[in-house]
PDB file of C-alpha atoms in Angstrom:
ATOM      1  CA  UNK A 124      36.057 302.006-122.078  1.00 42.00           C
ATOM      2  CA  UNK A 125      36.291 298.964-119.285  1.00 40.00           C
ATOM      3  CA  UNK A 126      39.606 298.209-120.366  1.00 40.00           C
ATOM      4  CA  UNK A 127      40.689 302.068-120.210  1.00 40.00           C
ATOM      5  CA  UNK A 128      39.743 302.594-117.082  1.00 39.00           C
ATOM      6  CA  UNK A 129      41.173 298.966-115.569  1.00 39.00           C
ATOM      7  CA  UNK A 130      44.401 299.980-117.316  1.00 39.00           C
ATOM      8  CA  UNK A 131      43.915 303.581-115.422  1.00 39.00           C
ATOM      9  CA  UNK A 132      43.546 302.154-111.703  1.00 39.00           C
ATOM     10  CA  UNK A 133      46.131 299.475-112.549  1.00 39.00           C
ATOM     11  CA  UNK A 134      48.416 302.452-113.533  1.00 39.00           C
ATOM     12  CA  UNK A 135      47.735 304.049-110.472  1.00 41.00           C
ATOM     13  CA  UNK A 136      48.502 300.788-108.334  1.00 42.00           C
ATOM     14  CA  UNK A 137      51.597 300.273-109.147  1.00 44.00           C
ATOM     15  CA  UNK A 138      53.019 303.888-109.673  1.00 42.00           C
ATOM     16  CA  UNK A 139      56.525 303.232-107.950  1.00 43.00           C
ATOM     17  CA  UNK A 140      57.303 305.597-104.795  1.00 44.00           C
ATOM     18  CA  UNK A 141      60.227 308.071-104.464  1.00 40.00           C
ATOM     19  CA  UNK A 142      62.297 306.278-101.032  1.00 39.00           C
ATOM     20  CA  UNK A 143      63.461 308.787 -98.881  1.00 38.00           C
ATOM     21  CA  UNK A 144      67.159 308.579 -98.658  1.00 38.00           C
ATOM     22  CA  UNK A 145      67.187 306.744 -95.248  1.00 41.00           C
ATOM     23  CA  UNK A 146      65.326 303.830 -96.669  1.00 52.00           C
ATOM     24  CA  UNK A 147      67.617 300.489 -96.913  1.00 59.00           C
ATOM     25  CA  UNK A 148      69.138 299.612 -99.809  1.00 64.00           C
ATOM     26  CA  UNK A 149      67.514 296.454-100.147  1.00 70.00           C
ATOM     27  CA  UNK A 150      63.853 298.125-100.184  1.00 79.00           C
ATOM     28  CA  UNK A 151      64.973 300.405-102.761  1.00 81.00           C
ATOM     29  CA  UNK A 152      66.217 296.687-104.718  1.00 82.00           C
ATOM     30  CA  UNK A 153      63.858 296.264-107.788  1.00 85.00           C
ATOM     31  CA  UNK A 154      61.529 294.051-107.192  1.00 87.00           C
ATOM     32  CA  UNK A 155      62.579 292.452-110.860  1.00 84.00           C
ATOM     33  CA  UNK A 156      66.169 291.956-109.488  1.00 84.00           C
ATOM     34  CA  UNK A 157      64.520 290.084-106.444  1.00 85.00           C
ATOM     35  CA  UNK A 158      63.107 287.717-109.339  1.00 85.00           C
ATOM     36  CA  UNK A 159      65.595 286.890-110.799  1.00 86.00           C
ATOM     37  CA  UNK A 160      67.487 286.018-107.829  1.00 87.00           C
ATOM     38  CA  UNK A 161      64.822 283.967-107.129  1.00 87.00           C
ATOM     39  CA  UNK A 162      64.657 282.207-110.118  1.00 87.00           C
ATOM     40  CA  UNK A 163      68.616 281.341-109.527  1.00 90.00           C
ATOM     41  CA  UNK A 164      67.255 279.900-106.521  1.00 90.00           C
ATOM     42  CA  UNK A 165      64.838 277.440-107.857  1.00 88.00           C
ATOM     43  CA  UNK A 166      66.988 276.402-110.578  1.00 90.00           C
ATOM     44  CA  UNK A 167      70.071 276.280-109.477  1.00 91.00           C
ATOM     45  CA  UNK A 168      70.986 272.089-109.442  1.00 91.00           C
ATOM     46  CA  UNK A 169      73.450 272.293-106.354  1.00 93.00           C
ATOM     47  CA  UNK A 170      72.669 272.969-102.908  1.00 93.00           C
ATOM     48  CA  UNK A 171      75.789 275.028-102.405  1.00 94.00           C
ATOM     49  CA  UNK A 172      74.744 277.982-105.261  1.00 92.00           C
ATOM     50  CA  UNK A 173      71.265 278.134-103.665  1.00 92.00           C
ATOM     51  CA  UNK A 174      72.846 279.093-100.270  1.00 92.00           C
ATOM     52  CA  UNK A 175      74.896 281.413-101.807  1.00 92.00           C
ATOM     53  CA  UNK A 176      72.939 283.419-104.396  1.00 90.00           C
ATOM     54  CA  UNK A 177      70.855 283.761-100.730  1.00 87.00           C
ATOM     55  CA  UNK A 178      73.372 284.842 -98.984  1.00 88.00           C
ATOM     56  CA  UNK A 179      74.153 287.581-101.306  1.00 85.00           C
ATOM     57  CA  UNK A 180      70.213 288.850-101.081  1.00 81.00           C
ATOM     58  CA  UNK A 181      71.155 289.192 -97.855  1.00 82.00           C
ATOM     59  CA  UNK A 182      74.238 291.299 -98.061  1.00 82.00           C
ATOM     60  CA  UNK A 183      72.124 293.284-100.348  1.00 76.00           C
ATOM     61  CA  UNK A 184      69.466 294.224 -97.807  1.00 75.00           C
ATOM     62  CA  UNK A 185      71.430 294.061 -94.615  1.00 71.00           C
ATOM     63  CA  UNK A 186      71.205 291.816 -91.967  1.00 68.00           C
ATOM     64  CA  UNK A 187      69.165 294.427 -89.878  1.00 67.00           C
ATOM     65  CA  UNK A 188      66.770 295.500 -92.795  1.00 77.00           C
ATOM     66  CA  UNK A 189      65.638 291.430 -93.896  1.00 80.00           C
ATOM     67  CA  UNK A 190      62.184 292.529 -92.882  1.00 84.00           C
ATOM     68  CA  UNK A 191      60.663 293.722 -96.023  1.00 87.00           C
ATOM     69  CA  UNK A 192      62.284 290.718 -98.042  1.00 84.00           C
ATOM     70  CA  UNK A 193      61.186 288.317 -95.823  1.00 85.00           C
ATOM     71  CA  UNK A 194      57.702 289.768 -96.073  1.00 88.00           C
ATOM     72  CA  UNK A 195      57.865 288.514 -99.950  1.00 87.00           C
ATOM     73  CA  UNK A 196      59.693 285.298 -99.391  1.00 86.00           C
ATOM     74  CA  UNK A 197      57.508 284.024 -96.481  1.00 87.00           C
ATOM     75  CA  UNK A 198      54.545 286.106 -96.758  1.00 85.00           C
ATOM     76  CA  UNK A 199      52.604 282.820 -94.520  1.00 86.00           C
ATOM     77  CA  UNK A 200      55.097 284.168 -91.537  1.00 87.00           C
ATOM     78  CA  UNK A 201      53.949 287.809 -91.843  1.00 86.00           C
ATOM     79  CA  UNK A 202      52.019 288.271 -88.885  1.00 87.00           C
ATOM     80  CA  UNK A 203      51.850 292.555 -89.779  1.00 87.00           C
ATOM     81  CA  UNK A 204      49.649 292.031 -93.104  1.00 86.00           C
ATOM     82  CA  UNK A 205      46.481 291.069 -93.085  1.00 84.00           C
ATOM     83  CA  UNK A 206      45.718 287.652 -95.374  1.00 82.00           C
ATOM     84  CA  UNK A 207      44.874 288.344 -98.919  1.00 80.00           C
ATOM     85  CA  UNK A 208      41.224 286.775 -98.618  1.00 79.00           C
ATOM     86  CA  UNK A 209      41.767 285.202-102.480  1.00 80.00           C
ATOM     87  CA  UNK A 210      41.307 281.836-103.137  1.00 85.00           C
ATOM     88  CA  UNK A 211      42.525 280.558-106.579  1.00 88.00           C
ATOM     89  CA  UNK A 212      39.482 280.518-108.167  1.00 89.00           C
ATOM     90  CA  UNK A 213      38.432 284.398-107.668  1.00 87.00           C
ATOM     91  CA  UNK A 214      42.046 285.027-108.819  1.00 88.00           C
ATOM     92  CA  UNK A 215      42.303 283.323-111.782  1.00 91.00           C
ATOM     93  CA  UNK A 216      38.628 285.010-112.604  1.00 91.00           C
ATOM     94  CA  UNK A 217      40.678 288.519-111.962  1.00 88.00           C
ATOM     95  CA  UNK A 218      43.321 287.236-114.003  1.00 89.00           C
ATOM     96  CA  UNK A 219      40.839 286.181-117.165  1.00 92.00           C
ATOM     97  CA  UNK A 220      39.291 289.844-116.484  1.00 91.00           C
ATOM     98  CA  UNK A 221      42.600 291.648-116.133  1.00 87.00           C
ATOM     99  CA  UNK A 222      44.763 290.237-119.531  1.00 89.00           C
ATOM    100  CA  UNK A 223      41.255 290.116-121.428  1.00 91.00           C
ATOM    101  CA  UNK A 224      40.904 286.657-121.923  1.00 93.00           C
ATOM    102  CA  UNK A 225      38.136 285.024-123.892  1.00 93.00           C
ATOM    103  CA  UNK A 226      36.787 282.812-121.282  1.00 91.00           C
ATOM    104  CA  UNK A 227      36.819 280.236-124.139  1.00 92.00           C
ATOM    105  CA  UNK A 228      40.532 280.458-124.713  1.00 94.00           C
ATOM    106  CA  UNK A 229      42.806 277.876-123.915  1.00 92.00           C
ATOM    107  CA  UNK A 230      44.706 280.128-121.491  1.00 92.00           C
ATOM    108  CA  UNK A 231      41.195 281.679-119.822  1.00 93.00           C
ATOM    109  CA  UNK A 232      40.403 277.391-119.442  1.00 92.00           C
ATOM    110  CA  UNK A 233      44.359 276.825-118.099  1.00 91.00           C
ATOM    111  CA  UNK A 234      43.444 279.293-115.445  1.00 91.00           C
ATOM    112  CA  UNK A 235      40.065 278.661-114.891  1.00 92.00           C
ATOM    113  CA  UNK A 236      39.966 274.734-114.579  1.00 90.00           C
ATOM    114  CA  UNK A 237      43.808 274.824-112.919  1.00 85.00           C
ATOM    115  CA  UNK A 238      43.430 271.557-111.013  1.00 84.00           C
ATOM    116  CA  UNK A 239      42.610 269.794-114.197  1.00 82.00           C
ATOM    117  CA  UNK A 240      45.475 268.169-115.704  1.00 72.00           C
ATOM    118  CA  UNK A 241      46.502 269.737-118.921  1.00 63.00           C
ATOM    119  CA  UNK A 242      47.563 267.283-122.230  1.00 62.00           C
ATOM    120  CA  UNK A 243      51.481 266.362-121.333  1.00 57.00           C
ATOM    121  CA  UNK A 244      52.207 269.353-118.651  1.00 60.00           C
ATOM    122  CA  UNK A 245      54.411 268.599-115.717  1.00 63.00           C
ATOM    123  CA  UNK A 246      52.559 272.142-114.057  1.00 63.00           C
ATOM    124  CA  UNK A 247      50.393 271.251-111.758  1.00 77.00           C
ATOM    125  CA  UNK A 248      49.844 274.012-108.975  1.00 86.00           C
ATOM    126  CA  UNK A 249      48.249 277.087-109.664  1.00 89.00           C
ATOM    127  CA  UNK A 250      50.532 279.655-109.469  1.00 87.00           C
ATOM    128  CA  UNK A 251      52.852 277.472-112.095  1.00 87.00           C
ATOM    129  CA  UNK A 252      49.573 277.898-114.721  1.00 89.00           C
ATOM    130  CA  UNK A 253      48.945 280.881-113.798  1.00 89.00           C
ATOM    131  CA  UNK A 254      53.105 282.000-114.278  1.00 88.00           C
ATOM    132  CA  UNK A 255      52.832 280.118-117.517  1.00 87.00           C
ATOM    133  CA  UNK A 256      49.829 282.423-118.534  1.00 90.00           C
ATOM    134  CA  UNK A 257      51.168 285.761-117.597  1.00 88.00           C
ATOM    135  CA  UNK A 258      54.664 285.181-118.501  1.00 85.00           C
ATOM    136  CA  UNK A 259      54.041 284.966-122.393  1.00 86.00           C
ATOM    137  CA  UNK A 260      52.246 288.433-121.754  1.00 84.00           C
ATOM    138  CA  UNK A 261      55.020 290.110-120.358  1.00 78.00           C
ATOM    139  CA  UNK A 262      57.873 292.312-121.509  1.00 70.00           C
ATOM    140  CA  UNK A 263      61.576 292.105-121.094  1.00 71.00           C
ATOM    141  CA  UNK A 264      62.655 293.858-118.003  1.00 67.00           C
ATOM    142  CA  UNK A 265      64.458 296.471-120.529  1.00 68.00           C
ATOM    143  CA  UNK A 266      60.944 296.911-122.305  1.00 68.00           C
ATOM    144  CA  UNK A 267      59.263 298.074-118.833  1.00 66.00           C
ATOM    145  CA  UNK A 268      57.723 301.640-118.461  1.00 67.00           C
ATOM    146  CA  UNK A 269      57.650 301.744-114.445  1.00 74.00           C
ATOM    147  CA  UNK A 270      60.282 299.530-112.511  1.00 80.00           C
ATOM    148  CA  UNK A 271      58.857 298.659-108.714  1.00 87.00           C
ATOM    149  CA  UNK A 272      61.194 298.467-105.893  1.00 89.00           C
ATOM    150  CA  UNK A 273      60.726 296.260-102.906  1.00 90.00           C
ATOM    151  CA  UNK A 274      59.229 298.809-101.036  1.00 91.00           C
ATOM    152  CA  UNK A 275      56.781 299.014-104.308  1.00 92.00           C
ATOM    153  CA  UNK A 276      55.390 295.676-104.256  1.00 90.00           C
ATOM    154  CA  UNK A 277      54.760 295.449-100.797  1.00 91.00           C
ATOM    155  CA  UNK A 278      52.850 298.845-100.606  1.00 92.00           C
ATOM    156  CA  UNK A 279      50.700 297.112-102.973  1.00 89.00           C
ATOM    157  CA  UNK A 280      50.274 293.909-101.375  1.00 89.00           C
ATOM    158  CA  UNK A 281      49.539 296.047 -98.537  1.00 90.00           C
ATOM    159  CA  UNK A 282      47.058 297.649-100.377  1.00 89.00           C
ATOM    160  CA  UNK A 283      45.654 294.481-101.473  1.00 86.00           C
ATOM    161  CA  UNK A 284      45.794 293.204 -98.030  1.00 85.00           C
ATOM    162  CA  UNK A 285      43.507 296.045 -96.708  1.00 87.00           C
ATOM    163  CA  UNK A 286      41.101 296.054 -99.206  1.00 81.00           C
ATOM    164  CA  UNK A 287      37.004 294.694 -99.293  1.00 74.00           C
ATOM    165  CA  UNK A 288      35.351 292.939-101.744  1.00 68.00           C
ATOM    166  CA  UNK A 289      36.566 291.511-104.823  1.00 63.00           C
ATOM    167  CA  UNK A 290      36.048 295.113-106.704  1.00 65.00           C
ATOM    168  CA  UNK A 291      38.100 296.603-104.389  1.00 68.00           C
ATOM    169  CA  UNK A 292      40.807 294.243-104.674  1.00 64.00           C
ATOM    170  CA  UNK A 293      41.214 294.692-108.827  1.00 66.00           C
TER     171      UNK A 293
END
């Protein structure tokens, strides 16, 4: 019944938003698209792709509209939204809660003990455990039953933002 209703008001949090036609184009982007430029990013070996898979996220979203991107790329610089209040530790607690993790698994312990080096792993910071963790959880983008925009994800975050107590923010 626990899980039902966390799978219920996580349903609800992320129920994408119809964009009014004057919205930019690169806040009606999907937020999985944004990803997976991002990903080109980190990978890519040569300076010269880097620059220009960004430049072409910023074609997409106009030079005048950058604001809602940037708020995802350098959410430290957004002054607008308050700060998340979560340190790793209460996250990776939400995270065990939220994918129903034995706390005795190996992956409930990955996320759990996160500064703890881990057998032969190169990962080391938090958010590469905790990608590690989620990502063998997760469909294929063609698999996905609700597709966020831009717009989306940062309604959430602002959601997140503005809410008290650790309850609140599940």
């Amino acid at each position: 019944a626990e899980k039902a209703s966390t799978m219920a008001a996580s349903s609800a949090l992320v129920t994408p938003t119809v964009h009014a036609p004057s919205s930019s184009v690169g806040e009606n982007l999907l937020f999985c698209k944004l990803a997976e430029q991002l990903e080109k990013i980190y990978t890519a070996s040569e300076r010269n792709r880097r620059v220009q898979v960004l430049q072409n996220l910023w074609n997409v979203f106009g030079r005048q509209k950058l604001f809602p991107l940037m708020r995802l790329i350098l959410p430290q610089l957004d002054a607008t939204r308050p700060k998340y209040k979560l340190k790793e530790t209460n996250l990776a607690k939400t995270y065990v809660k939220m994918l129903a993790l034995r706390p005795d698994s190996d992956d409930a312990k990955v996320l759990l003990d996160w500064k703890k080096a881990t057998g032969a792993s190169t990962v080391s910071t938090f958010a590469e455990k905790a990608y590690a963790v989620i990502n063998k959880r997760c469909k294929s983008d063609n698999d996905l039953p609700v597709r966020l925009s831009i717009a989306d994800v940062n309604a959430v975050l602002d959601r997140l933002a503005d809410a008290d107590g650790a309850a609140a923010k599940e």
